mmCIF file of C-alpha atoms and ligand atoms in Angstrom:
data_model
loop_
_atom_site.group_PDB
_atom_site.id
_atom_site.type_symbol
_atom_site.label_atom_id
_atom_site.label_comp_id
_atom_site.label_asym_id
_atom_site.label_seq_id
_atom_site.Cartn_x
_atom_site.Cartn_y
_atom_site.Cartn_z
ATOM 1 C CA UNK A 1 0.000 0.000 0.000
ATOM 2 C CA UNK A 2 1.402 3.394 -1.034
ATOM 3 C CA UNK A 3 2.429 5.366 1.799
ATOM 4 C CA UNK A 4 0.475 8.584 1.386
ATOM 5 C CA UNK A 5 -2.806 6.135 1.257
ATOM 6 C CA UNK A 6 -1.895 4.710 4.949
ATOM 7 C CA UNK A 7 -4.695 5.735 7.454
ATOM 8 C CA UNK A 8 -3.865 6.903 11.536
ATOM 9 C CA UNK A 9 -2.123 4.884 14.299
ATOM 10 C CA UNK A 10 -3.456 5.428 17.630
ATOM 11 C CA UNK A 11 -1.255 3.934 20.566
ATOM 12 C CA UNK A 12 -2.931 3.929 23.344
ATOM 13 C CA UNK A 13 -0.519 3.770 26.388
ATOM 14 C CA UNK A 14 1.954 5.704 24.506
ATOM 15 C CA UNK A 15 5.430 5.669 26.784
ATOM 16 C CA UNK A 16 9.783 5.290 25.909
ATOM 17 C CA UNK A 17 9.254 1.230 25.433
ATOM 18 C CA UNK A 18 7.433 -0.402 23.428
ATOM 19 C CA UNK A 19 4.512 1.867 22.762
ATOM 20 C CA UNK A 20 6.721 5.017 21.103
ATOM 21 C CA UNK A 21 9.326 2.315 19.306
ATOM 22 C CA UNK A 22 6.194 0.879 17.560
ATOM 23 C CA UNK A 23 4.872 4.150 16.406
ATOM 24 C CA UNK A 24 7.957 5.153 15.343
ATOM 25 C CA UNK A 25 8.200 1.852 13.255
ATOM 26 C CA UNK A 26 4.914 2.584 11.976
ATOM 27 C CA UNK A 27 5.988 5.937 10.875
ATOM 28 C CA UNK A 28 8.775 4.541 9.083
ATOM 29 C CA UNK A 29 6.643 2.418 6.925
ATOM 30 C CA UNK A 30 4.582 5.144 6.049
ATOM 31 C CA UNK A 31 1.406 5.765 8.881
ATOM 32 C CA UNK A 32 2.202 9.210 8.745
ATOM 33 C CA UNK A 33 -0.633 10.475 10.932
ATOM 34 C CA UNK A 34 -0.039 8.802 14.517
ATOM 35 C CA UNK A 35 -2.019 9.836 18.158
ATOM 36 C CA UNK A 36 -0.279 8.636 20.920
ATOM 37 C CA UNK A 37 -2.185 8.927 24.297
ATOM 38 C CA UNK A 38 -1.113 8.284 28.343
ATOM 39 C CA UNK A 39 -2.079 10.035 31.329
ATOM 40 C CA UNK A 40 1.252 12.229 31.659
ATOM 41 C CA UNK A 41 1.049 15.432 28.647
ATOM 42 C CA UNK A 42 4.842 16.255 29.342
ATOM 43 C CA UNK A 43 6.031 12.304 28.462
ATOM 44 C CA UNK A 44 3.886 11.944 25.600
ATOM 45 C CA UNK A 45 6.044 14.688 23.584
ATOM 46 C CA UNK A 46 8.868 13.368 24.378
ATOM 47 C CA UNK A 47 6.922 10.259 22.398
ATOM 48 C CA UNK A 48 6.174 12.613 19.489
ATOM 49 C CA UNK A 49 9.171 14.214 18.997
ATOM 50 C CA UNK A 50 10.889 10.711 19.035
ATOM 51 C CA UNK A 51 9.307 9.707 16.116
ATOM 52 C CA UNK A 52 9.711 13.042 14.670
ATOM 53 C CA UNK A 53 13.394 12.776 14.691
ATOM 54 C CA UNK A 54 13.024 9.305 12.612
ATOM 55 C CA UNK A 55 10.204 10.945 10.455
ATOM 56 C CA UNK A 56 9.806 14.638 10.158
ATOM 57 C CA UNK A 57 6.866 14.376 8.305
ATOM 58 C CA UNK A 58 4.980 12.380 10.640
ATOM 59 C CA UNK A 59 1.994 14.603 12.089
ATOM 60 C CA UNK A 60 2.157 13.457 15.256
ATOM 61 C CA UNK A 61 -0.554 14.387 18.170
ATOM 62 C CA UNK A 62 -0.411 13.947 21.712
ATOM 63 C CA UNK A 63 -3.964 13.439 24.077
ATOM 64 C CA UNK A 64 -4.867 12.879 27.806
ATOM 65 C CA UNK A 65 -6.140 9.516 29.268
ATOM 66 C CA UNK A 66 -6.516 7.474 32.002
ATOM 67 C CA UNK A 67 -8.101 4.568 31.749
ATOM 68 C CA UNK A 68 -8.384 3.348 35.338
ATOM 69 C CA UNK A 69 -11.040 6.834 34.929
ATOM 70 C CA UNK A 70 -13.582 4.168 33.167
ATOM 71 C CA UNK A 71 -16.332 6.847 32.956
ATOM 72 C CA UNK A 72 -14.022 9.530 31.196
ATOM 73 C CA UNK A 73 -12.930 7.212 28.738
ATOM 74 C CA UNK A 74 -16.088 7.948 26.209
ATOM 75 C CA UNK A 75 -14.514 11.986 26.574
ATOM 76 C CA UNK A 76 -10.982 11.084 25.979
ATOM 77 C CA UNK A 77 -11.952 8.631 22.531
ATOM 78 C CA UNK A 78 -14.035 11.278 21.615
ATOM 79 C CA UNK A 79 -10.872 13.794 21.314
ATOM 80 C CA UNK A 80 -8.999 11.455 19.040
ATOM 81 C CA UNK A 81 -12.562 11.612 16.827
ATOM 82 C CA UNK A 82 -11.581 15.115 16.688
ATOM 83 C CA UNK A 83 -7.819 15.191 16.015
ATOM 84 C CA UNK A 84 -8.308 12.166 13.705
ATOM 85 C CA UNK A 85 -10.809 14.410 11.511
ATOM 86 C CA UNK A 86 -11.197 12.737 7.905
ATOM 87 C CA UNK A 87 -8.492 10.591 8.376
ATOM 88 C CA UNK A 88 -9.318 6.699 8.416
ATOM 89 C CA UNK A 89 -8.092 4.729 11.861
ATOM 90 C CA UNK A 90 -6.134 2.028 10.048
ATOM 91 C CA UNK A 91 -4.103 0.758 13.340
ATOM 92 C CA UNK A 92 -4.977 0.649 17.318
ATOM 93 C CA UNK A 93 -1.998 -0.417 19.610
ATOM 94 C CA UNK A 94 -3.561 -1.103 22.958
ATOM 95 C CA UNK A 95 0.140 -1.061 25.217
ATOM 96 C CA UNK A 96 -0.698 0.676 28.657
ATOM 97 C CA UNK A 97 -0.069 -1.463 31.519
ATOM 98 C CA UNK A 98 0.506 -0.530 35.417
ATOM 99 C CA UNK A 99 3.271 -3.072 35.851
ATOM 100 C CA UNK A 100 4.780 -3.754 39.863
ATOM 101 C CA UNK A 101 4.537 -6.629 42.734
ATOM 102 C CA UNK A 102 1.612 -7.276 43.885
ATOM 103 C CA UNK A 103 1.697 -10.027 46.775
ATOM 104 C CA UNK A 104 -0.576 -12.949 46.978
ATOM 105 C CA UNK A 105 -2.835 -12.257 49.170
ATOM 106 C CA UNK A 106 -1.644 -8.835 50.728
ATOM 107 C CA UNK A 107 -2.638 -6.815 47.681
ATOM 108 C CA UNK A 108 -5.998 -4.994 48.486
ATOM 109 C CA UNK A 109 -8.892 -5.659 46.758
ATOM 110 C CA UNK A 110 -9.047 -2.090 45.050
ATOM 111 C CA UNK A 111 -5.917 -2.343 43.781
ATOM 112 C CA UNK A 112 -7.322 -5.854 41.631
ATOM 113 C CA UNK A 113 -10.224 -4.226 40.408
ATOM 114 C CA UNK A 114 -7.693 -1.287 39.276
ATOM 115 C CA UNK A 115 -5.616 -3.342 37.671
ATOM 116 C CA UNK A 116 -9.142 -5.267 35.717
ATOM 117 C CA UNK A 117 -9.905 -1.178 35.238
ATOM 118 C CA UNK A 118 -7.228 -0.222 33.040
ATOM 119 C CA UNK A 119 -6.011 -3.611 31.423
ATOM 120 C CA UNK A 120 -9.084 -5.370 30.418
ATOM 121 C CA UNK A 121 -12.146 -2.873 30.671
ATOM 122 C CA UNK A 122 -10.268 0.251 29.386
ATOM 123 C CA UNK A 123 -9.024 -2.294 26.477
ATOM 124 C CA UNK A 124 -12.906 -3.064 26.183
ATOM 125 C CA UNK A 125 -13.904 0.514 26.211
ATOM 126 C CA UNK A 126 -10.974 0.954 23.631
ATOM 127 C CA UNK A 127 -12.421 -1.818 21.501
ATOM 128 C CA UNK A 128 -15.823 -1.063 21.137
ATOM 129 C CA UNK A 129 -14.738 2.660 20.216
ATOM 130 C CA UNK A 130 -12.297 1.350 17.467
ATOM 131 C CA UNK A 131 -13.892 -1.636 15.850
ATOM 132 C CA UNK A 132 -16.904 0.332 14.201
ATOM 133 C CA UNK A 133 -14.037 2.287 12.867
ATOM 134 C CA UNK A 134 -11.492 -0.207 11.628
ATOM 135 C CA UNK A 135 -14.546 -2.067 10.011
ATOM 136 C CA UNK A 136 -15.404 1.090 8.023
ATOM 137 C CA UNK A 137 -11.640 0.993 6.779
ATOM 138 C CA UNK A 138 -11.251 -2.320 5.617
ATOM 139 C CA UNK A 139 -12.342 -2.105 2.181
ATOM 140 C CA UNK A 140 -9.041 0.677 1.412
ATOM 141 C CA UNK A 141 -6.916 0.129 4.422
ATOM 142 C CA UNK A 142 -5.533 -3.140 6.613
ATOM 143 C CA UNK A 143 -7.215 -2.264 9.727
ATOM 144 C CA UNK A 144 -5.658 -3.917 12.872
ATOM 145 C CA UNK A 145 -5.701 -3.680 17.036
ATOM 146 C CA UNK A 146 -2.574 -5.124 18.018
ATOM 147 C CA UNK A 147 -2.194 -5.467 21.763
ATOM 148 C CA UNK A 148 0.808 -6.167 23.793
ATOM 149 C CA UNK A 149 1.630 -8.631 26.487
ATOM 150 C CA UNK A 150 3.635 -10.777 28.318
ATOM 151 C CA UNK A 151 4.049 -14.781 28.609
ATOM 152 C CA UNK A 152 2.496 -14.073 32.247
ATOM 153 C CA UNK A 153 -0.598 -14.541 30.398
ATOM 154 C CA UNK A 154 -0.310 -18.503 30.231
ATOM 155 C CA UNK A 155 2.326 -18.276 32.603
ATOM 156 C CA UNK A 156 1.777 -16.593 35.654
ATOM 157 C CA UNK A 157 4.210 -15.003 38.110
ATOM 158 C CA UNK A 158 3.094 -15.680 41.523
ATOM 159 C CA UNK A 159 4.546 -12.420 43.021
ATOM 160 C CA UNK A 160 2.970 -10.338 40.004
ATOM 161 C CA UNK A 161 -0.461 -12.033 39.872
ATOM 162 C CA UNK A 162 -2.834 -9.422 39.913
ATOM 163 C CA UNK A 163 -0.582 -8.305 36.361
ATOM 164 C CA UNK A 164 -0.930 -12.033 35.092
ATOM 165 C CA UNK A 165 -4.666 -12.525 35.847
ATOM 166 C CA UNK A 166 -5.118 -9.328 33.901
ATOM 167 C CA UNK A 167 -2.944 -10.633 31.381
ATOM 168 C CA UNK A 168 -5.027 -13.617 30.767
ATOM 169 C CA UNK A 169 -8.114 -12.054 30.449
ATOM 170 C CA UNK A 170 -6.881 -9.412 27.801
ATOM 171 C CA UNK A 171 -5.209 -12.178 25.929
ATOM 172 C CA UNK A 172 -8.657 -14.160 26.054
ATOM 173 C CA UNK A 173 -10.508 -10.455 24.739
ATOM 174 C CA UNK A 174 -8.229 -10.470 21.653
ATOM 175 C CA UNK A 175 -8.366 -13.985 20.996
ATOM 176 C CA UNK A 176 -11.894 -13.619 20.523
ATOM 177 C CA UNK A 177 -11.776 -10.933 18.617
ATOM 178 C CA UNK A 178 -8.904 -12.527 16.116
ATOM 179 C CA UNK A 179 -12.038 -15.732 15.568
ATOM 180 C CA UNK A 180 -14.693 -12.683 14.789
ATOM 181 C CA UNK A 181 -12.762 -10.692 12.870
ATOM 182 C CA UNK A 182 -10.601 -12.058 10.868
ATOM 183 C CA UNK A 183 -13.002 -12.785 8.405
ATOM 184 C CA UNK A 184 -14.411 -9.442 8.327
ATOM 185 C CA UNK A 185 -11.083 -7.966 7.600
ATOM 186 C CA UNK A 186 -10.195 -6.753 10.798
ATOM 187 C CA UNK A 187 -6.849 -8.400 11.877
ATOM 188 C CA UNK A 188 -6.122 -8.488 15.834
ATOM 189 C CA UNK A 189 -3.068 -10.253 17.379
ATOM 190 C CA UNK A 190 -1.020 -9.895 20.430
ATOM 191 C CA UNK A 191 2.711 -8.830 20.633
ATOM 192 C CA UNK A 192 3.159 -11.509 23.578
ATOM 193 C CA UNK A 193 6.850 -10.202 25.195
ATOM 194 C CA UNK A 194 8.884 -13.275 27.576
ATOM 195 C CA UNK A 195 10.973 -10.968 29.190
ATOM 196 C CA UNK A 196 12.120 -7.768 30.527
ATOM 197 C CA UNK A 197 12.397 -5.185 27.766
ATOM 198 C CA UNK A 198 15.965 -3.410 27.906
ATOM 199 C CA UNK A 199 18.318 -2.261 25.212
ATOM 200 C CA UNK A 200 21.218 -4.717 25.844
ATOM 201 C CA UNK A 201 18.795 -7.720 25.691
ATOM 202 C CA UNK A 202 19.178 -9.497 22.412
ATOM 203 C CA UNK A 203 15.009 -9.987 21.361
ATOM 204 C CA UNK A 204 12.960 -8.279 23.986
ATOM 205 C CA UNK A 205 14.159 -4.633 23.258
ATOM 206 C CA UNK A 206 11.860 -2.305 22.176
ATOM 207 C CA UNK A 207 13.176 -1.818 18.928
ATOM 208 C CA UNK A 208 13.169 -5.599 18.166
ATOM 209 C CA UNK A 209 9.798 -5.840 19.579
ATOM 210 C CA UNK A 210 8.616 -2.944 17.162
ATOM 211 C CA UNK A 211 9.981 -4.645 14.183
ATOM 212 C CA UNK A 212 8.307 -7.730 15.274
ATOM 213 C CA UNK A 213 4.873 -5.973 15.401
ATOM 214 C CA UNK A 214 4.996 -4.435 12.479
ATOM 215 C CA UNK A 215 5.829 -8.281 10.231
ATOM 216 C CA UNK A 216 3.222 -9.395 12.475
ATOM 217 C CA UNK A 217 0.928 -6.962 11.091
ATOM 218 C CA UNK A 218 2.274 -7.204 7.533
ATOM 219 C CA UNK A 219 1.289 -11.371 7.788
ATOM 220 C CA UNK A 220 -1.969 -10.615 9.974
ATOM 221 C CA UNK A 221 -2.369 -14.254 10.300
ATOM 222 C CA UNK A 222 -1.092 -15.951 13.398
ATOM 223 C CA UNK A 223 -2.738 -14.721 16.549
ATOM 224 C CA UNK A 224 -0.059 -13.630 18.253
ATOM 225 C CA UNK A 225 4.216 -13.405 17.692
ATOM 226 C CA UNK A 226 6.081 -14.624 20.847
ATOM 227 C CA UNK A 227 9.133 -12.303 21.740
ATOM 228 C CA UNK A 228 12.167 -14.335 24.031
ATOM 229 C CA UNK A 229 15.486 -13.521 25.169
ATOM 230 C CA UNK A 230 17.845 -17.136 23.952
HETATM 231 N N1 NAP B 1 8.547 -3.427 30.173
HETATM 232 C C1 NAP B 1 8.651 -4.761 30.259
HETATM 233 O O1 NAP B 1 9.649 -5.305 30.752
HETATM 234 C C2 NAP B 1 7.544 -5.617 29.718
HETATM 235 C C3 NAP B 1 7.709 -7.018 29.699
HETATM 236 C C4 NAP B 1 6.703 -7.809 29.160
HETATM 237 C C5 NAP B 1 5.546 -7.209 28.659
HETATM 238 N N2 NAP B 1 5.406 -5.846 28.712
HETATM 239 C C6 NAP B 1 4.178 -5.254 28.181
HETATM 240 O O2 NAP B 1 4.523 -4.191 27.306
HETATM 241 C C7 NAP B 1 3.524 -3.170 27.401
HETATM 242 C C8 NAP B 1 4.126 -1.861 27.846
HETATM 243 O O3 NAP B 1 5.332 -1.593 27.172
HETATM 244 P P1 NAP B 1 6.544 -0.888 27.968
HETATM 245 O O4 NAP B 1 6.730 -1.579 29.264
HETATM 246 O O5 NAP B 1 7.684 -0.812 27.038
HETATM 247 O O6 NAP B 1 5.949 0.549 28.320
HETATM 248 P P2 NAP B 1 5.913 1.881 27.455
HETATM 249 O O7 NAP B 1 5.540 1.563 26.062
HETATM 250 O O8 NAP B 1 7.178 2.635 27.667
HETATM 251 O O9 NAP B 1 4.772 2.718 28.191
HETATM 252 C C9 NAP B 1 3.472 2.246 28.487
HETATM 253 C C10 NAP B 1 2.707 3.421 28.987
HETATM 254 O O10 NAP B 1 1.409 3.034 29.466
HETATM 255 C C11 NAP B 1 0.919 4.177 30.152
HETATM 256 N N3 NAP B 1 -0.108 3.885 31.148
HETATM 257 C C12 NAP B 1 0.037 3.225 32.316
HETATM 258 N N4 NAP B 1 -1.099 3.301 33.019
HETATM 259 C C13 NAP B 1 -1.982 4.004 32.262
HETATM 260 C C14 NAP B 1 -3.317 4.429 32.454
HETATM 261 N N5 NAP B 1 -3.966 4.187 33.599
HETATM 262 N N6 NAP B 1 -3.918 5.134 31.488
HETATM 263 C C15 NAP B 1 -3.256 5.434 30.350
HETATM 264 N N7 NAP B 1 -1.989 5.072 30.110
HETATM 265 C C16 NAP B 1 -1.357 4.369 31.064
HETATM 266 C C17 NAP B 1 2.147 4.815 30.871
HETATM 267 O O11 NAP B 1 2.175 6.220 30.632
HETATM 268 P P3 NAP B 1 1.634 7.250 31.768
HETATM 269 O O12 NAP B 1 2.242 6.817 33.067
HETATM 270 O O13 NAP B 1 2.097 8.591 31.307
HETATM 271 O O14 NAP B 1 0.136 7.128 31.736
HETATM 272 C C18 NAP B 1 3.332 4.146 30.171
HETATM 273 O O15 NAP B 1 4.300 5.087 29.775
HETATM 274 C C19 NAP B 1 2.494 -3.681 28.399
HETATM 275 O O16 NAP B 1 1.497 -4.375 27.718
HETATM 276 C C20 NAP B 1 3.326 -4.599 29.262
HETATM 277 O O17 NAP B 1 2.538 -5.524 29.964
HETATM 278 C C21 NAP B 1 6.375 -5.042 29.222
#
């Protein structure tokens, strides 16, 4: 697809990992309109002018959100609406995680359903806000919602279990939604990530993990690609 024909990349949970690395990816292969979103204004253009520096045409935009807010989500979506304007959403990256211990069974209550909050119903709340849209695109673009995650998901970490539960369930979200709408022309995978991301490690840095993201939405066939450190 010719570059100038690509339509917008939202990240959601925009940050210096993963979620900037993959936009700037994206940039590189031509999504040249890109809204990155997180709850701190100050990070995020650090984000944007990251990718500028790879792409200087890249119009880049930068919006508020916190998803453990559940009821200001609706407000938040409805200012990408705005900044996306005419332009098509061809790509979602869901990547915003609260990651820390949380001891079995110390860890309050509150702090679980926080953790549900902002992993699996403010990926919910992102989904049923992007899928009307990335169905609408499908018969010019190669709509996707890519989400990230870890191995935790099938392999839980006792000593970050509130993470892995939450891990599971927004693994099981996207698995559903690969079965519904793949045939519809939707493609939605997981970038599933066995380690600690870092620069020195040889496969799980964030550059690595962006070029794996992008071939896995170039294939848009398996369900997920598997990132691990040798
Ligand atoms: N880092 C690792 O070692 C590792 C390992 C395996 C898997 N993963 C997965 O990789 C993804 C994250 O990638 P990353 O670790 O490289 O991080 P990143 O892309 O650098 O940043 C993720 C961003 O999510 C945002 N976020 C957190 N809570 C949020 C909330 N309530 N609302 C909106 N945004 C929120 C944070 O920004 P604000 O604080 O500004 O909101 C953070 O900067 C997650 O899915 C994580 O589970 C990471």
């Amino acid at each position: 697809m010719a570059s100038d024909t690509r339509g917008a990349l939202v990240v959601v949970g925009s940050g210096p990992g993963i979620g900037s690395h993959v936009a700037r990816t994206f940039s590189s292969h031509g999504f040249k309109r890109i809204i990155l979103l997180s709850r701190d204004p100050s990070r995020l253009e650090k984000d944007a002018q990251f990718i500028r520096n790879k792409t200087p045409s890249a119009n880049v935009s930068t919006l508020p959100i916190d998803l453990a807010n559940t009821s200001g989500i609706p407000s938040a979506l409805a200012q990408v609406d705005k900044a996306l304007g005419d332009t098509p959403l061809e790509v979602v990256l869901f990547n915003a995680a609260r990651v820390g211990p949380s001891t079995l069974v110390e860890w309050p209550m509150e702090e679980l359903e926080l953790d549900i909050k902002i992993k699996i119903t403010g990926c919910y709340a992102v989904v049923q806000w992007a899928v009307p849209k990335l169905l609408a695109a499908k018969k010019s673009h190669k709509p996707a919602f890519l989400c990230t995650s870890g191995s935790i998901y099938k392999e839980p970490i006792p000593e970050v279990f509130s993470l892995s539960v939450c891990k599971a369930g927004q693994h099981n979200l996207v698995h559903s939604m690969h079965k519904k709408y793949k045939e519809e022309g939707v493609y939605c995978g997981m970038v599933v990530v066995g380690g600690v991301v870092a620069d020195e490690h040889p496969e799980c840095n964030a550059e690595n993990i962006a070029n794996k993201t992008w071939a896995l939405y170039e294939s848009r066939d398996d369900l997920q690609v598997e990132i691990v450190d040798p």
